[in-house]
Tab-separated table of C-alpha atoms in Angstrom:
chain	number	residue	atom	x	y	z
A	1	MET	CA	102.647	74.678	111.931
A	2	SER	CA	98.597	75.128	113.618
A	3	PRO	CA	97.926	78.181	116.236
A	4	SER	CA	97.627	75.991	119.079
A	5	ALA	CA	101.501	74.330	118.208
A	6	MET	CA	102.879	78.049	117.461
A	7	LEU	CA	101.331	79.325	120.507
A	8	PHE	CA	103.025	76.083	122.967
A	9	ALA	CA	106.072	77.500	120.936
A	10	GLN	CA	106.519	80.896	121.815
A	11	SER	CA	105.816	79.715	125.136
A	12	MET	CA	108.591	77.625	125.376
A	13	LEU	CA	110.976	80.136	124.602
A	14	ILE	CA	109.377	82.724	126.889
A	15	GLY	CA	109.989	80.604	129.586
A	16	LEU	CA	113.680	79.551	128.531
A	17	SER	CA	114.453	83.073	128.334
A	18	ILE	CA	113.254	83.667	131.723
A	19	ALA	CA	115.387	81.371	133.010
A	20	ALA	CA	118.608	81.525	130.891
A	21	PRO	CA	119.756	84.632	132.444
A	22	VAL	CA	121.872	83.816	135.376
A	23	GLY	CA	120.516	85.324	138.481
A	24	GLN	CA	120.317	84.101	142.144
A	25	ILE	CA	118.607	80.948	140.794
A	26	GLY	CA	120.911	79.967	138.562
A	27	VAL	CA	124.074	81.363	140.660
A	28	LEU	CA	122.582	78.198	143.712
A	29	ALA	CA	121.496	75.508	140.637
A	30	ILE	CA	125.273	76.245	139.442
A	31	GLN	CA	126.484	76.066	143.391
A	32	ARG	CA	124.120	72.827	144.588
A	33	THR	CA	125.563	70.706	141.499
A	34	LEU	CA	128.889	70.680	142.209
A	35	GLN	CA	128.595	70.617	145.893
A	36	HIS	CA	125.682	67.343	145.612
A	37	GLY	CA	125.472	66.689	141.926
A	38	THR	CA	123.152	67.244	138.692
A	39	ALA	CA	120.292	65.911	141.042
A	40	ALA	CA	120.141	68.778	143.178
A	41	GLY	CA	121.407	71.926	140.335
A	42	LEU	CA	118.077	70.505	138.590
A	43	ALA	CA	115.721	70.065	141.328
A	44	THR	CA	117.058	73.880	142.486
A	45	GLY	CA	115.970	74.550	138.669
A	46	LEU	CA	113.051	72.623	139.119
A	47	GLY	CA	111.647	75.175	142.146
A	48	ALA	CA	111.777	77.992	140.076
A	49	ALA	CA	110.492	76.290	136.503
A	50	LEU	CA	107.348	75.577	138.608
A	51	ALA	CA	106.962	79.103	140.035
A	52	ASP	CA	107.694	80.971	136.483
A	53	ALA	CA	104.387	78.178	135.690
A	54	VAL	CA	102.248	79.621	138.657
A	55	TYR	CA	103.165	83.167	137.492
A	56	GLY	CA	102.388	82.232	134.065
A	57	ALA	CA	99.171	80.673	134.945
A	58	ILE	CA	98.170	83.906	136.720
A	59	GLY	CA	99.133	86.045	133.504
A	60	ALA	CA	97.539	83.739	130.645
A	61	PHE	CA	94.152	83.519	133.090
A	62	GLY	CA	94.083	87.130	133.605
A	63	VAL	CA	93.653	86.721	137.564
A	64	VAL	CA	93.899	90.744	138.506
A	65	ALA	CA	92.671	89.982	141.936
A	66	ILE	CA	96.107	88.166	142.720
A	67	THR	CA	98.287	90.269	140.351
A	68	GLN	CA	96.964	93.560	142.217
A	69	TRP	CA	97.764	91.285	145.880
A	70	LEU	CA	101.126	90.203	145.059
A	71	LEU	CA	102.036	94.183	143.580
A	72	GLY	CA	100.631	95.070	146.509
A	73	ALA	CA	102.648	92.742	149.344
A	74	ARG	CA	106.112	93.176	147.072
A	75	GLY	CA	107.597	94.932	149.609
A	76	TRP	CA	107.168	92.515	152.441
A	77	LEU	CA	107.774	89.078	149.726
A	78	HIS	CA	111.295	91.554	148.294
A	79	GLY	CA	112.549	91.853	151.954
A	80	GLY	CA	111.539	87.668	153.068
A	81	GLY	CA	113.207	87.508	149.949
A	82	ALA	CA	116.357	88.707	150.486
A	83	LEU	CA	116.454	87.545	154.320
A	84	VAL	CA	116.027	83.658	152.536
A	85	LEU	CA	118.972	84.841	150.673
A	86	ALA	CA	121.359	86.041	153.436
A	87	VAL	CA	120.543	82.823	155.226
A	88	ILE	CA	121.319	80.945	152.036
A	89	ALA	CA	124.394	83.297	151.425
A	90	TRP	CA	125.893	82.551	154.704
A	91	ARG	CA	125.338	79.070	154.781
A	92	THR	CA	126.636	78.573	151.476
A	93	TRP	CA	129.900	80.025	152.456
A	94	HIS	CA	130.661	78.223	155.320
A	95	GLN	CA	129.871	74.663	153.653
A	96	PRO	CA	132.685	72.633	153.665
A	97	PRO	CA	133.726	71.286	150.165
A	98	ALA	CA	132.352	68.151	149.226
A	99	GLN	CA	133.508	64.652	149.021
A	100	GLN	CA	132.786	63.536	145.388
A	101	ARG	CA	131.571	60.174	146.683
A	102	THR	CA	129.109	61.162	149.095
A	103	ALA	CA	127.486	64.526	148.129
A	104	ALA	CA	124.709	62.973	146.361
A	105	VAL	CA	121.404	64.026	148.523
A	106	GLY	CA	118.522	61.332	148.887
A	107	GLY	CA	114.541	62.477	147.561
A	108	GLY	CA	113.559	64.180	150.508
A	109	ALA	CA	116.151	66.186	150.627
A	110	LEU	CA	115.890	67.175	146.605
A	111	LEU	CA	112.359	67.926	147.852
A	112	ARG	CA	113.397	70.976	149.864
A	113	LEU	CA	115.901	71.970	147.484
A	114	LEU	CA	112.830	72.279	144.924
A	115	ALA	CA	110.196	73.793	147.469
A	116	GLY	CA	112.686	76.461	148.419
A	117	THR	CA	113.771	77.249	145.325
A	118	PHE	CA	109.880	77.430	144.112
A	119	VAL	CA	109.023	79.940	147.202
A	120	LEU	CA	112.575	81.918	146.497
A	121	THR	CA	111.144	82.540	142.926
A	122	LEU	CA	107.875	83.280	144.254
A	123	ALA	CA	109.103	85.966	146.178
A	124	ASN	CA	110.018	88.371	143.391
A	125	PRO	CA	106.228	88.944	142.527
A	126	SER	CA	108.104	91.806	139.718
A	127	THR	CA	108.001	88.917	136.896
A	128	ILE	CA	104.147	88.838	136.746
A	129	LEU	CA	104.133	92.334	135.390
A	130	SER	CA	105.740	90.436	132.229
A	131	PHE	CA	104.325	87.328	132.488
A	132	VAL	CA	100.778	89.413	131.884
A	133	ALA	CA	101.910	91.528	129.319
A	134	VAL	CA	102.899	88.764	126.933
A	135	PHE	CA	100.662	86.358	127.753
A	136	GLY	CA	97.504	89.275	126.960
A	137	MET	CA	100.033	89.819	123.822
A	138	LEU	CA	99.968	85.866	122.990
A	139	ALA	CA	96.167	85.666	123.779
A	140	GLY	CA	94.736	88.013	121.868
A	141	ARG	CA	96.231	86.030	118.685
A	142	THR	CA	94.347	82.988	119.202
A	143	ALA	CA	91.151	82.274	120.460
A	144	ALA	CA	91.005	78.267	121.623
A	145	PRO	CA	90.009	77.354	124.518
A	146	ALA	CA	92.987	75.452	125.818
A	147	SER	CA	95.191	78.764	124.791
A	148	PRO	CA	95.651	79.514	128.333
A	149	TRP	CA	96.618	75.987	129.535
A	150	LEU	CA	99.097	75.525	126.360
A	151	MET	CA	101.043	79.142	127.894
A	152	VAL	CA	101.516	77.012	130.832
A	153	GLY	CA	102.690	73.888	129.817
A	154	GLY	CA	104.696	75.892	127.401
A	155	VAL	CA	106.279	77.777	130.266
A	156	LEU	CA	107.069	74.999	131.985
A	157	LEU	CA	108.871	73.308	129.799
A	158	GLY	CA	111.175	75.825	128.295
A	159	SER	CA	112.311	76.509	132.061
A	160	ALA	CA	112.761	73.487	132.886
A	161	LEU	CA	114.786	72.722	129.958
A	162	TRP	CA	117.035	75.062	130.659
A	163	TRP	CA	117.313	73.853	133.773
A	164	LEU	CA	117.994	70.386	132.793
A	165	LEU	CA	120.523	71.694	130.461
A	166	LEU	CA	122.298	73.594	132.846
A	167	ALA	CA	122.686	70.894	135.314
A	168	ALA	CA	123.897	68.487	132.673
A	169	ALA	CA	126.542	70.886	131.574
A	170	VAL	CA	127.660	71.417	135.053
A	171	GLY	CA	127.701	67.696	136.684
A	172	ARG	CA	129.697	67.111	133.716
A	173	LEU	CA	132.467	69.576	135.032
A	174	ARG	CA	132.074	68.549	138.749
A	175	THR	CA	134.953	65.708	139.584
A	176	ARG	CA	137.523	68.444	138.289
A	177	PHE	CA	136.900	70.185	140.865
A	178	ASP	CA	138.858	69.802	143.903
A	179	ALA	CA	138.552	70.884	147.327
A	180	ARG	CA	140.085	73.688	147.059
A	181	TRP	CA	138.341	75.009	144.023
A	182	GLN	CA	135.003	73.926	145.789
A	183	ARG	CA	135.531	76.173	148.075
A	184	ARG	CA	136.404	78.839	145.946
A	185	VAL	CA	133.031	78.317	143.831
A	186	ASN	CA	131.150	78.283	147.846
A	187	GLN	CA	132.858	81.611	149.047
A	188	ALA	CA	131.729	83.327	145.194
A	189	SER	CA	128.301	81.670	145.580
A	190	ALA	CA	127.697	83.018	148.697
A	191	LEU	CA	129.293	86.923	147.418
A	192	LEU	CA	126.733	86.807	144.844
A	193	LEU	CA	124.271	85.749	146.158
A	194	GLY	CA	124.747	88.313	149.135
A	195	GLY	CA	124.312	90.775	146.454
A	196	PHE	CA	121.356	89.786	144.942
A	197	ALA	CA	120.148	90.174	148.703
A	198	CYS	CA	121.161	93.753	148.915
A	199	PHE	CA	119.511	94.265	145.652
A	200	GLN	CA	116.389	93.042	146.625
A	201	LEU	CA	116.560	95.500	150.073
A	202	LEU	CA	117.354	98.781	147.448
A	203	ALA	CA	114.253	97.239	145.444
A	204	LEU	CA	112.064	98.340	148.418
A	205	ALA	CA	113.468	102.046	148.387
A	206	ARG	CA	111.794	102.268	145.252
């Protein structure tokens, strides 16, 4: 395998490993897939994948000024992210169970889901520390001029692949959830999202 192909594959694994742990976006993707279908869950995940790619680009290109600004604004970003999560948690708790035949959302709604999780993921600037460290190590192994773009593309593809697999898997189970179970899923998701909001607020005290 050529050095460029190896770098791309390693970056894909980085994107996959960052997306795979079930955090706030994972909970949202699962809940929205059950509520509105596979496309809604995938759009939710792709918003996070694009945000990962943005942070990956900052790390790959070594943009020190942006990195310092993001870390300096960590308090505001954590606070804003916690507020958004709290609102989403409240809305999810009160969301009625979906009707299987009418729950699908249109293109405009899908774009809003994507944009919302994109902003929500960007509100966690601590992730950039991992990208800077890992990408700095990978970039040092090759002198190819296109290496930063290979790394960003790999992260995006790896992250997007995870969200596609997750949305497809949950989507296959969607028809097995009746209204009672959908309500329970919504309430459990709301509690988890509220917990993530509290966790982000606690991060402000560090």
